[in-house]
Short mmCIF file of C-alpha atoms in Angstrom, two decimals:
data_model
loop_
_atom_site.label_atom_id
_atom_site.label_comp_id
_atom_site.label_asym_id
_atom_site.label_seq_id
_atom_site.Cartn_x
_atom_site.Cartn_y
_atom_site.Cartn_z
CA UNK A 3 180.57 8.62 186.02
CA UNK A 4 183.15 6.68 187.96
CA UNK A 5 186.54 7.43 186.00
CA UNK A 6 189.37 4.34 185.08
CA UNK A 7 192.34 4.63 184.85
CA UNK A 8 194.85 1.65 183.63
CA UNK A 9 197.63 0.53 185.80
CA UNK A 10 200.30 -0.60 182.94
CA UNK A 11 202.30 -2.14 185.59
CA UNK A 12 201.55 -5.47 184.02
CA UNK A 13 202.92 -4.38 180.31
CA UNK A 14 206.48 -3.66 181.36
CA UNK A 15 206.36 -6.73 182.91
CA UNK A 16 206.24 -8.58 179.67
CA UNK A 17 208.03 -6.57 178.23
CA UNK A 18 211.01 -6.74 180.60
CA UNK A 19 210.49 -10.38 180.37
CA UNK A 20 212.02 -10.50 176.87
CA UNK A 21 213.94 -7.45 177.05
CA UNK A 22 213.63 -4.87 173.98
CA UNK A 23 210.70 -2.40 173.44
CA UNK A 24 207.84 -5.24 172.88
CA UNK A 25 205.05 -4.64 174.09
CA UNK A 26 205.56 -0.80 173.29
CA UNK A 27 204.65 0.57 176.56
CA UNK A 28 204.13 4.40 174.95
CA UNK A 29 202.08 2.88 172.15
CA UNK A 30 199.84 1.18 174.42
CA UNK A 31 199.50 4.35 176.76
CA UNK A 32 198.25 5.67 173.98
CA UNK A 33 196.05 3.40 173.05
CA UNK A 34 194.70 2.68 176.05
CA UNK A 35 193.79 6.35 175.87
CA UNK A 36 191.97 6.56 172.52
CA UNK A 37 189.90 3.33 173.53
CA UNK A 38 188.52 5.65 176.42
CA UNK A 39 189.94 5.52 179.77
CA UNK A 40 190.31 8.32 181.58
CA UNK A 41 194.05 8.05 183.00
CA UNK A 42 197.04 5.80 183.23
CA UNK A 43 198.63 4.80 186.47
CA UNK A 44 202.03 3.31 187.03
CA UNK A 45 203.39 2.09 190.38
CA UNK A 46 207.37 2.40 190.05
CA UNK A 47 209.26 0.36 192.77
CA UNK A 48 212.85 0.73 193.82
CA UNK A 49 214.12 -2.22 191.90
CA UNK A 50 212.41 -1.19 188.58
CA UNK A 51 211.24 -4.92 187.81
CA UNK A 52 208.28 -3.42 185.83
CA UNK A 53 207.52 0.35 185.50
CA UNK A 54 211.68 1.80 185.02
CA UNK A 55 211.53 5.17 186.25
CA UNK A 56 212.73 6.49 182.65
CA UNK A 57 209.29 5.17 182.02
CA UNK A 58 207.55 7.16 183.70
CA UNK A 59 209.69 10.08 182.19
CA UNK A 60 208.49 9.28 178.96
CA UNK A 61 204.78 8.69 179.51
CA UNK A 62 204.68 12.16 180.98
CA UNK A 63 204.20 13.62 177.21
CA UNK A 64 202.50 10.43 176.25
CA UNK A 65 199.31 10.68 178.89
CA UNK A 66 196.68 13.25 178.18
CA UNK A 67 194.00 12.22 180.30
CA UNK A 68 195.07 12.08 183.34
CA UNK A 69 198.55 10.78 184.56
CA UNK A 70 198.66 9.00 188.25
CA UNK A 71 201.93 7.82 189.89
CA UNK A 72 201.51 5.35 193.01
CA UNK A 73 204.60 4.16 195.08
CA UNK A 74 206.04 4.70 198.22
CA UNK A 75 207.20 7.76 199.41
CA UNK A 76 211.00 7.11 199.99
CA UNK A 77 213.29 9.66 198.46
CA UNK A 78 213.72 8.40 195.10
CA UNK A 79 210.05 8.25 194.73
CA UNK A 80 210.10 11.87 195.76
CA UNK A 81 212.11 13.51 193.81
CA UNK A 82 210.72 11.58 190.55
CA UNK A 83 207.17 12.76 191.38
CA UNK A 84 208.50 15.85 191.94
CA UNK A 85 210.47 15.80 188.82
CA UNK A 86 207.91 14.65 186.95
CA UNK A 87 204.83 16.81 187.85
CA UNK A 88 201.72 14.07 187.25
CA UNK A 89 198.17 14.77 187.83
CA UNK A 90 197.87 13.07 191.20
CA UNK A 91 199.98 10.81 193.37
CA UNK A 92 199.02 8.30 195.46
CA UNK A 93 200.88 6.76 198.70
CA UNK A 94 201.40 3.70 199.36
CA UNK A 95 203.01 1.72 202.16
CA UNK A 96 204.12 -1.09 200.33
CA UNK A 97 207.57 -2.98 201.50
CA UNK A 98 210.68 -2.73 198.80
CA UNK A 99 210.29 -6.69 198.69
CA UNK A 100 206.67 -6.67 198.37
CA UNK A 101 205.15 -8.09 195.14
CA UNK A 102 202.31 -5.89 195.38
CA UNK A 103 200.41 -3.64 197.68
CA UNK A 104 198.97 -5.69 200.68
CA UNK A 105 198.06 -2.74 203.52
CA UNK A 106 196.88 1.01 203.08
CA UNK A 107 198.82 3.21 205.17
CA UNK A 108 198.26 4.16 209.12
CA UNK A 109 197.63 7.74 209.07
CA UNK A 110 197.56 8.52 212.29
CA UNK A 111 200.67 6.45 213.23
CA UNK A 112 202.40 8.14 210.13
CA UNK A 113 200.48 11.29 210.50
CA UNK A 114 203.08 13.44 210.24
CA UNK A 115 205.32 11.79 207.76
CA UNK A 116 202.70 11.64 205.30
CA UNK A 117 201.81 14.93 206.24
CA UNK A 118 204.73 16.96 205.24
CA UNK A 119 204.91 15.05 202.17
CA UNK A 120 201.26 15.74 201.41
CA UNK A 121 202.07 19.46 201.83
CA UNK A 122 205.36 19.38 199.43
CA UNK A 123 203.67 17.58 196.64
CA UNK A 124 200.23 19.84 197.16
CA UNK A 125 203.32 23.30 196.66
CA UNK A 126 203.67 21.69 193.69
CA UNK A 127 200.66 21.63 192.26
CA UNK A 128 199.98 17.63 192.12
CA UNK A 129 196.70 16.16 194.23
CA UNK A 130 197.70 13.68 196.46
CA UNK A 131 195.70 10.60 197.10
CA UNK A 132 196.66 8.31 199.88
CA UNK A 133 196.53 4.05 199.97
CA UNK A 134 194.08 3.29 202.94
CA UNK A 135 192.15 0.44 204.41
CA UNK A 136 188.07 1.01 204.87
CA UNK A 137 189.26 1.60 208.35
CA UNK A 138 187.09 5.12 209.94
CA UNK A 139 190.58 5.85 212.08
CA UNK A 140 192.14 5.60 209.12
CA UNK A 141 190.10 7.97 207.14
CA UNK A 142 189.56 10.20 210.07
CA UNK A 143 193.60 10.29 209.82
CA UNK A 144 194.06 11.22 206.12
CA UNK A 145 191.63 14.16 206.82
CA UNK A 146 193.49 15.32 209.41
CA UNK A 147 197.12 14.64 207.13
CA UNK A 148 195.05 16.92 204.51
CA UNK A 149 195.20 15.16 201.65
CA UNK A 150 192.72 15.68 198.78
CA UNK A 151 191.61 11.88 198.32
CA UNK A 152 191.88 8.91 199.56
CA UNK A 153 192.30 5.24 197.54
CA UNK A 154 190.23 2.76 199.16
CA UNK A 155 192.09 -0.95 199.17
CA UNK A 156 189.74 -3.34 197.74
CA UNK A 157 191.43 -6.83 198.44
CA UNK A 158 189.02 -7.58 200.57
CA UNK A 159 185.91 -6.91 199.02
CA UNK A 160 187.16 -8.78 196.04
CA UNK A 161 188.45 -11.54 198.05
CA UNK A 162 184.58 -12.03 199.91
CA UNK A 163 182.21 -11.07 196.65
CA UNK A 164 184.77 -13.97 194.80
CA UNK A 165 182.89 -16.25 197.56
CA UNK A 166 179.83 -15.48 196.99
CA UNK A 167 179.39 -13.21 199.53
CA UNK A 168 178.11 -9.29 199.00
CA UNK A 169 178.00 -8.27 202.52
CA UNK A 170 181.82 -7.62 202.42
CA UNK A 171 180.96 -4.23 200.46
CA UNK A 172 179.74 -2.73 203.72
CA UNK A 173 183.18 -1.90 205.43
CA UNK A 174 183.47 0.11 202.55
CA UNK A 175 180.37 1.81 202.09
CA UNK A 176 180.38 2.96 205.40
CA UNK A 177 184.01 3.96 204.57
CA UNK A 178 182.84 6.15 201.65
CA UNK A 179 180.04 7.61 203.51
CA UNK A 180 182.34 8.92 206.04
CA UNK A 181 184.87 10.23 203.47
CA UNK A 182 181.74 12.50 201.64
CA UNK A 183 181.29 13.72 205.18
CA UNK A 184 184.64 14.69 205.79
CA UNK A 185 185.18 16.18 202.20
CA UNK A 186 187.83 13.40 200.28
CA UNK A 187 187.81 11.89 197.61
CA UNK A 188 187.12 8.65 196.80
CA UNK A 189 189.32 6.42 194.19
CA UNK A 190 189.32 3.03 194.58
CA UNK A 191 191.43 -0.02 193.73
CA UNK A 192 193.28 -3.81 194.13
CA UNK A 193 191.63 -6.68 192.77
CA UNK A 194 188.70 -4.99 191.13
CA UNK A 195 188.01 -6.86 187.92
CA UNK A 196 184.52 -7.58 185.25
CA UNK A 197 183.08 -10.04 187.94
CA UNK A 198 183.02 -7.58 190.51
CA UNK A 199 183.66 -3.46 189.16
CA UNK A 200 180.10 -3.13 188.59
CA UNK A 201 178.48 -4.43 192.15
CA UNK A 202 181.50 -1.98 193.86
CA UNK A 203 180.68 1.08 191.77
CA UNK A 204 176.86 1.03 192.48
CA UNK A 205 177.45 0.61 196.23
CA UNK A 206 179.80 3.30 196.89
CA UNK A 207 178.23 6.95 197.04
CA UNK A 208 180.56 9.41 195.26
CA UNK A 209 183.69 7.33 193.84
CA UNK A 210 185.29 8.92 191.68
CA UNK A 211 188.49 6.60 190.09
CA UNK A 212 188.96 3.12 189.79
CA UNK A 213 192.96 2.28 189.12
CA UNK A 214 192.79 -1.31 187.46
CA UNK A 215 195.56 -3.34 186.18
CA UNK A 216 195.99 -6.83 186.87
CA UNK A 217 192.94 -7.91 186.21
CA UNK A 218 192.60 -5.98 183.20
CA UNK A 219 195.09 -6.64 181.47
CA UNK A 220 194.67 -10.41 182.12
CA UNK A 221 191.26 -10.32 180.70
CA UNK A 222 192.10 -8.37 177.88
CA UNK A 223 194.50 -11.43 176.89
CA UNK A 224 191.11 -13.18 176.00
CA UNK A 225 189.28 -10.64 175.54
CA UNK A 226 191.14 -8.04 173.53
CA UNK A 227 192.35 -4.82 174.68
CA UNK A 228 190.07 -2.20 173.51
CA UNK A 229 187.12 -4.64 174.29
CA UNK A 230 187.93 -4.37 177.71
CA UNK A 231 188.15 -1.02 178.55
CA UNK A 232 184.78 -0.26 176.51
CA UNK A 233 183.09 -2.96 179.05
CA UNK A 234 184.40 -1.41 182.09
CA UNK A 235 183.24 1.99 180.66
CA UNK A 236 179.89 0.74 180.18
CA UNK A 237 179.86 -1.24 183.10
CA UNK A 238 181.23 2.34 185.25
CA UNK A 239 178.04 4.50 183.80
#
């Protein structure tokens, strides 16, 4: 079974919004937890305009399952993953200015960046998953940086199955095959949502983790929080 975990990006948002402690971000780590998913993920950026890096401080007693910092690997980032000890972390190449992540990294252009930062995090005893596109160079590249997984960038699938059209899974099946091959893991995420989580999952061999957030937590505004998660459980069997 493909695993999720939550990206609560989205629920310091609103909370930051108003200021204060509402919505509870701990509380609703821990719920998030007892409705099932298997892991949280935050995505800390420089400015702190959602996930505050004393966040993810605090969630590290909160999160049982398992706990999964993204962000880019600038020295801040570092030394709080570092710090902080989580389950896995995953790079990403995403501009200080961005508003979210829109490219997975070049790994063989940044081959040797990444990889030194692969190996200090890997010392530490904390797998390392790295942001790419469904690129073969690109995977080819994170084997050769050494990472343990790889996080494929779904934008685009999303973007084509939203118009109707399912042949813009096979960049990323082929993707996935090649990963198996080469020994990574797969995780997986950026736009998945209900509409589409379920056509992904049965098309690509050996994923392993979904991150969701967005989408999630804007369906579970009609939906209901605990609803949600059960449906992508079922819908990840």
């Amino acid at each position: 079974m493909t695993k999720l975990s939550v990206n609560i990006n989205k629920i310091a948002t609103l909370r930051n919004a108003r200021g204060g402690n509402v919505p509870d971000l701990l509380k609703v780590a821990k719920d998030i937890q007892q409705f099932g998913a298997e892991g949280i993920t935050i995505h800390p950026r420089p400015d702190e305009r959602h996930i505050r890096y004393q966040d993810a401080r605090d969630l590290k007693s909160i999160v049982y399952t398992e706990y999964n910092i993204e962000g880019n690997p600038e020295g801040s980032f570092i030394d709080l993953v570092l710090e902080i000890k989580p389950t896995q972390v995953t790079l990403v190449p995403d501009a200080i200015d961005a508003i979210t992540s829109n490219a997975g990294w070049n790994t063989i252009k940044h081959q040797s960046f990444l990889k030194e930062i692969v190996q200090e995090f890997q010392r530490n005893g904390i797998r390392t998953s790295i942001f790419v596109d469904p690129i073969p160079e690109m995977i080819e590249g994170a084997k050769m940086i050494g990472t343990e997984r790889i996080e494929l960038y779904t934008e685009a699938f999303a973007h084509e199955y939203g118009l109707g059209n399912q042949n813009g899974i096979q960049p990323y099946v082929e993707a996935a095959i090649l990963a198996n091959n080469l020994g990574l893991g797969i995780n997986a995420g950026h736009d998945l949502s209900l509409d589409n989580i379920q056509f992904f999952k049965h098309n690509i061999p050996g994923l392993l983790e979904v991150s969701i957030g967005h989408a999630l937590i804007s369906e579970a505004i009609y939906l209901g929080l605990e609803n949600v998660v059960n449906m992508y459980l079922n819908k990840l069997k």
